[in-house]
N, CA, C and O atoms as a DFTB+ gen file, in Angstrom:
320 C
 N C O
     1  1    -110.912       3.471      91.497
     2  2    -110.014       4.290      92.179
     3  2    -108.573       3.653      92.430
     4  3    -107.652       4.316      92.908
     5  1    -108.462       2.385      92.086
     6  2    -107.193       1.869      92.061
     7  2    -106.374       2.365      91.022
     8  3    -105.160       2.495      91.178
     9  1    -107.014       2.679      89.869
    10  2    -106.311       3.197      88.687
    11  2    -105.594       4.525      89.230
    12  3    -104.389       4.719      89.068
    13  1    -106.378       5.346      89.836
    14  2    -105.878       6.564      90.335
    15  2    -104.607       6.315      91.227
    16  3    -103.553       6.922      91.038
    17  1    -104.772       5.447      92.138
    18  2    -103.667       5.199      93.129
    19  2    -102.408       4.695      92.418
    20  3    -101.286       5.062      92.768
    21  1    -102.634       3.821      91.382
    22  2    -101.552       3.323      90.543
    23  2    -100.864       4.465      89.779
    24  3     -99.641       4.582      89.713
    25  1    -101.579       5.137      89.316
    26  2    -101.128       6.407      88.476
    27  2    -100.497       7.319      89.486
    28  3     -99.427       7.818      89.135
    29  1    -100.945       7.625      90.648
    30  2    -100.219       8.341      91.633
    31  2     -99.020       7.800      92.138
    32  3     -98.103       8.568      92.427
    33  1     -98.894       6.518      92.293
    34  2     -97.670       5.807      92.706
    35  2     -96.638       6.143      91.584
    36  3     -95.510       6.561      91.845
    37  1     -97.102       5.931      90.311
    38  2     -96.085       5.964      89.189
    39  2     -95.553       7.337      89.150
    40  3     -94.353       7.496      88.925
    41  1     -96.392       8.425      89.363
    42  2     -95.836       9.829      89.358
    43  2     -94.826      10.177      90.533
    44  3     -93.855      10.926      90.419
    45  1     -95.195       9.548      91.608
    46  2     -94.171       9.756      92.731
    47  2     -92.852       9.079      92.498
    48  3     -91.827       9.467      93.059
    49  1     -92.884       8.051      91.656
    50  2     -91.614       7.330      91.406
    51  2     -90.870       8.029      90.303
    52  3     -89.649       8.180      90.353
    53  1     -91.643       8.473      89.264
    54  2     -91.116       8.979      88.123
    55  2     -90.798      10.523      88.207
    56  3     -89.851      11.020      87.598
    57  1     -91.557      11.157      88.911
    58  2     -91.513      12.589      89.105
    59  2     -91.549      12.828      90.539
    60  3     -92.654      13.016      91.048
    61  1     -90.491      12.850      91.276
    62  2     -90.391      13.091      92.777
    63  2     -91.012      14.329      93.218
    64  3     -91.562      14.300      94.319
    65  1     -91.022      15.357      92.587
    66  2     -91.606      16.681      92.843
    67  2     -93.119      16.429      93.210
    68  3     -93.666      17.128      94.063
    69  1     -93.801      15.389      92.533
    70  2     -95.349      15.266      93.001
    71  2     -95.481      14.800      94.415
    72  3     -96.495      15.133      95.027
    73  1     -94.511      14.017      95.046
    74  2     -94.667      13.686      96.306
    75  2     -94.191      14.900      97.179
    76  3     -94.721      15.025      98.283
    77  1     -93.312      15.737      96.815
    78  2     -93.125      16.846      97.611
    79  2     -94.204      17.849      97.677
    80  3     -94.510      18.402      98.734
    81  1     -94.844      18.108      96.423
    82  2     -96.088      18.980      96.361
    83  2     -97.206      18.495      97.243
    84  3     -98.015      19.278      97.741
    85  1     -97.247      17.037      97.454
    86  2     -98.277      16.599      98.142
    87  2     -99.488      16.269      97.125
    88  3    -100.638      16.137      97.543
    89  1     -99.166      16.152      95.828
    90  2    -100.204      15.961      94.761
    91  2    -100.988      15.131      95.039
    92  3    -100.448      14.104      95.450
    93  1    -102.409      15.094      94.990
    94  2    -103.361      14.147      94.786
    95  2    -104.245      14.202      93.534
    96  3    -104.570      15.259      92.994
    97  1    -104.564      13.134      93.166
    98  2    -105.486      13.175      91.969
    99  2    -106.999      12.896      92.380
   100  3    -107.399      11.776      92.695
   101  1    -107.761      13.983      92.344
   102  2    -109.057      13.922      92.614
   103  2    -109.982      13.191      91.711
   104  3    -110.823      12.414      92.165
   105  1    -109.848      13.419      90.465
   106  2    -110.611      12.614      89.544
   107  2    -109.909      12.880      88.062
   108  3    -109.176      13.806      87.716
   109  1    -110.360      11.811      87.360
   110  2    -109.823      12.006      85.801
   111  2    -110.772      11.152      85.011
   112  3    -111.324      10.131      85.420
   113  1    -110.896      11.726      83.775
   114  2    -111.877      11.064      82.749
   115  2    -111.305      11.758      81.571
   116  3    -110.376      12.564      81.627
   117  1    -111.992      11.348      80.396
   118  2    -111.669      11.857      79.117
   119  2    -111.786      13.331      78.886
   120  3    -111.338      13.864      77.871
   121  1    -112.387      13.969      79.828
   122  2    -112.488      15.350      79.548
   123  2    -111.608      16.396      80.413
   124  3    -111.567      17.605      80.184
   125  1    -110.890      15.708      81.476
   126  2    -109.999      16.417      82.351
   127  2    -109.539      15.693      83.429
   128  3    -110.020      14.584      83.660
   129  1    -108.575      16.220      84.200
   130  2    -107.945      15.705      85.306
   131  2    -107.979      16.837      86.428
   132  3    -107.589      17.985      86.217
   133  1    -108.453      16.415      87.560
   134  2    -108.507      17.505      88.779
   135  2    -107.535      16.753      89.659
   136  3    -107.537      15.561      89.964
   137  1    -106.561      17.889      90.055
   138  2    -105.578      17.536      91.196
   139  2    -105.743      18.583      92.174
   140  3    -106.313      19.653      91.958
   141  1    -105.175      18.195      93.341
   142  2    -104.934      19.085      94.286
   143  2    -103.772      18.895      95.237
   144  3    -103.216      17.797      95.196
   145  1    -103.327      19.795      96.082
   146  2    -102.225      19.643      96.876
   147  2    -102.473      20.460      98.127
   148  3    -103.173      21.467      98.017
   149  1    -101.973      20.131      99.299
   150  2    -102.068      20.983     100.356
   151  2    -101.380      22.205     100.451
   152  3    -100.314      22.286      99.842
   153  1    -101.818      23.260     101.156
   154  2    -101.136      24.469     100.991
   155  2     -99.802      24.581     101.735
   156  3     -98.849      25.255     101.344
   157  1     -99.844      23.817     102.890
   158  2     -98.667      23.959     103.707
   159  2     -97.417      23.686     103.080
   160  3     -96.538      24.514     103.314
   161  1     -97.101      22.661     102.287
   162  2     -95.816      22.332     101.643
   163  2     -95.446      23.507     100.433
   164  3     -94.339      23.709      99.935
   165  1     -96.522      24.092     100.179
   166  2     -96.401      25.022      98.866
   167  2     -96.669      26.523      99.200
   168  3     -97.316      27.261      98.457
   169  1     -96.136      26.892     100.338
   170  2     -96.484      28.233     100.924
   171  2     -95.366      29.039     100.393
   172  3     -94.209      28.620     100.378
   173  1     -95.780      30.382      99.888
   174  2     -94.702      31.243      99.680
   175  2     -94.371      32.211     100.922
   176  3     -94.931      32.049     102.006
   177  1     -93.453      33.198     100.703
   178  2     -93.113      33.924     101.804
   179  2     -94.256      34.816     102.329
   180  3     -94.059      35.374     103.408
   181  1     -95.401      35.013     101.710
   182  2     -96.447      35.882     102.111
   183  2     -97.597      34.996     102.668
   184  3     -98.681      35.488     102.982
   185  1     -97.339      33.760     102.770
   186  2     -98.414      32.757     103.292
   187  2     -99.350      32.271     102.264
   188  3    -100.225      31.505     102.667
   189  1     -99.329      32.609     100.865
   190  2    -100.156      32.243      99.891
   191  2     -99.531      31.083      99.285
   192  3     -98.484      30.604      99.720
   193  1    -100.225      30.584      98.185
   194  2     -99.685      29.393      97.257
   195  2     -98.560      29.902      96.484
   196  3     -98.715      30.923      95.814
   197  1     -97.352      29.241      96.514
   198  2     -96.283      29.483      95.684
   199  2     -96.650      29.390      94.222
   200  3     -97.319      28.452      93.786
   201  1     -96.209      30.362      93.485
   202  2     -96.511      30.332      92.060
   203  2     -95.908      29.141      91.289
   204  3     -96.571      28.601      90.403
   205  1     -94.805      28.764      91.566
   206  2     -94.086      27.786      91.006
   207  2     -94.920      26.418      91.256
   208  3     -95.091      25.588      90.363
   209  1     -95.399      26.286      92.528
   210  2     -96.137      25.027      92.732
   211  2     -97.555      25.093      91.873
   212  3     -97.994      24.043      91.403
   213  1     -98.179      26.194      91.699
   214  2     -99.385      26.303      91.108
   215  2     -99.116      26.029      89.490
   216  3     -99.953      25.443      88.804
   217  1     -98.120      26.414      89.069
   218  2     -97.594      26.219      87.665
   219  2     -97.422      24.829      87.448
   220  3     -97.994      24.255      86.521
   221  1     -96.612      24.210      88.308
   222  2     -96.421      22.753      88.241
   223  2     -97.590      21.883      88.387
   224  3     -97.688      20.836      87.747
   225  1     -98.518      22.307      89.252
   226  2     -99.820      21.493      89.272
   227  2    -100.600      21.598      87.964
   228  3    -101.260      20.635      87.573
   229  1    -100.544      22.756      87.266
   230  2    -101.153      22.847      86.055
   231  2    -100.547      21.954      84.922
   232  3    -101.218      21.304      84.120
   233  1     -99.309      22.011      84.967
   234  2     -98.488      21.252      83.958
   235  2     -98.715      19.755      84.215
   236  3     -98.932      19.051      83.228
   237  1     -98.690      19.186      85.447
   238  2     -98.996      17.722      85.854
   239  2    -100.452      17.450      85.536
   240  3    -100.710      16.269      85.301
   241  1    -101.519      18.374      85.479
   242  2    -102.873      18.130      85.145
   243  2    -102.691      17.614      83.775
   244  3    -103.199      16.529      83.495
   245  1    -101.991      18.304      82.849
   246  2    -102.050      17.938      81.549
   247  2    -101.480      16.704      81.330
   248  3    -101.970      15.863      80.577
   249  1    -100.320      16.542      82.047
   250  2     -99.315      15.263      81.861
   251  2    -100.316      14.048      82.160
   252  3    -100.474      13.117      81.371
   253  1    -100.902      14.152      83.257
   254  2    -101.970      13.164      83.731
   255  2    -102.873      12.628      82.824
   256  3    -103.096      11.452      82.534
   257  1    -103.448      13.854      82.344
   258  2    -104.469      13.657      81.262
   259  2    -104.046      12.809      79.990
   260  3    -104.684      11.860      79.534
   261  1    -103.001      13.258      79.561
   262  2    -102.339      12.494      78.340
   263  2    -101.940      11.236      78.748
   264  3    -102.225      10.302      77.998
   265  1    -101.299      10.989      79.846
   266  2    -100.764       9.655      80.151
   267  2    -102.043       8.698      80.317
   268  3    -102.151       7.624      79.725
   269  1    -103.051       9.260      81.250
   270  2    -104.239       8.298      81.177
   271  2    -104.889       7.967      80.047
   272  3    -105.217       6.805      79.806
   273  1    -105.127       8.954      79.265
   274  2    -105.752       8.634      77.834
   275  2    -104.818       7.511      77.202
   276  3    -105.337       6.486      76.760
   277  1    -103.642       7.673      77.163
   278  2    -102.738       6.464      76.586
   279  2    -103.091       5.345      77.199
   280  3    -103.325       4.371      76.483
   281  1    -103.189       5.242      78.366
   282  2    -103.452       3.893      79.086
   283  2    -104.727       3.439      78.756
   284  3    -104.841       2.254      78.443
   285  1    -105.802       4.231      78.768
   286  2    -107.160       3.753      78.419
   287  2    -107.108       3.138      76.994
   288  3    -107.778       2.141      76.724
   289  1    -106.326       3.730      76.109
   290  2    -106.437       3.324      74.780
   291  2    -105.450       2.031      74.424
   292  3    -105.407       1.418      73.357
   293  1    -104.672       1.799      75.622
   294  2    -103.622       0.782      75.434
   295  2    -102.519       0.987      74.493
   296  3    -101.863       0.089      73.964
   297  1    -102.357       2.395      74.313
   298  2    -101.158       2.783      73.584
   299  2     -99.923       2.897      74.440
   300  3     -99.973       3.296      75.604
   301  1     -98.776       2.522      73.809
   302  2     -97.601       2.627      74.480
   303  2     -96.609       3.848      74.009
   304  3     -96.100       3.763      72.891
   305  1     -96.369       4.802      74.709
   306  2     -95.517       5.835      74.387
   307  2     -94.981       6.541      75.712
   308  3     -95.427       6.367      76.846
   309  1     -94.025       7.297      75.368
   310  2     -93.313       7.976      76.413
   311  2     -94.043       9.338      76.441
   312  3     -94.256       9.900      75.366
   313  1     -94.422       9.878      77.547
   314  2     -94.890      11.129      77.628
   315  2     -93.861      12.138      78.244
   316  3     -93.405      11.930      79.369
   317  1     -93.541      13.099      77.592
   318  2     -92.262      14.059      78.012
   319  2     -92.888      15.308      78.346
   320  3     -92.203      16.264      78.710
């Protein structure tokens, strides 16, 4: 669990949007990353989830998966 918390802190520092979205990392393993965010800060004008927030969450899931995989393998690289 500490690894997830450390990764989330890193994301909040390096990608401030993750904090604004309320991003949480639910789980992560070699097969995938599950993230979630509360609806409230991501509402659109119709009361649903803002498309930009949803798209950002999908992109961040991929970023988290790649970043975590590199950490597990002790490989040093910049993920862009």
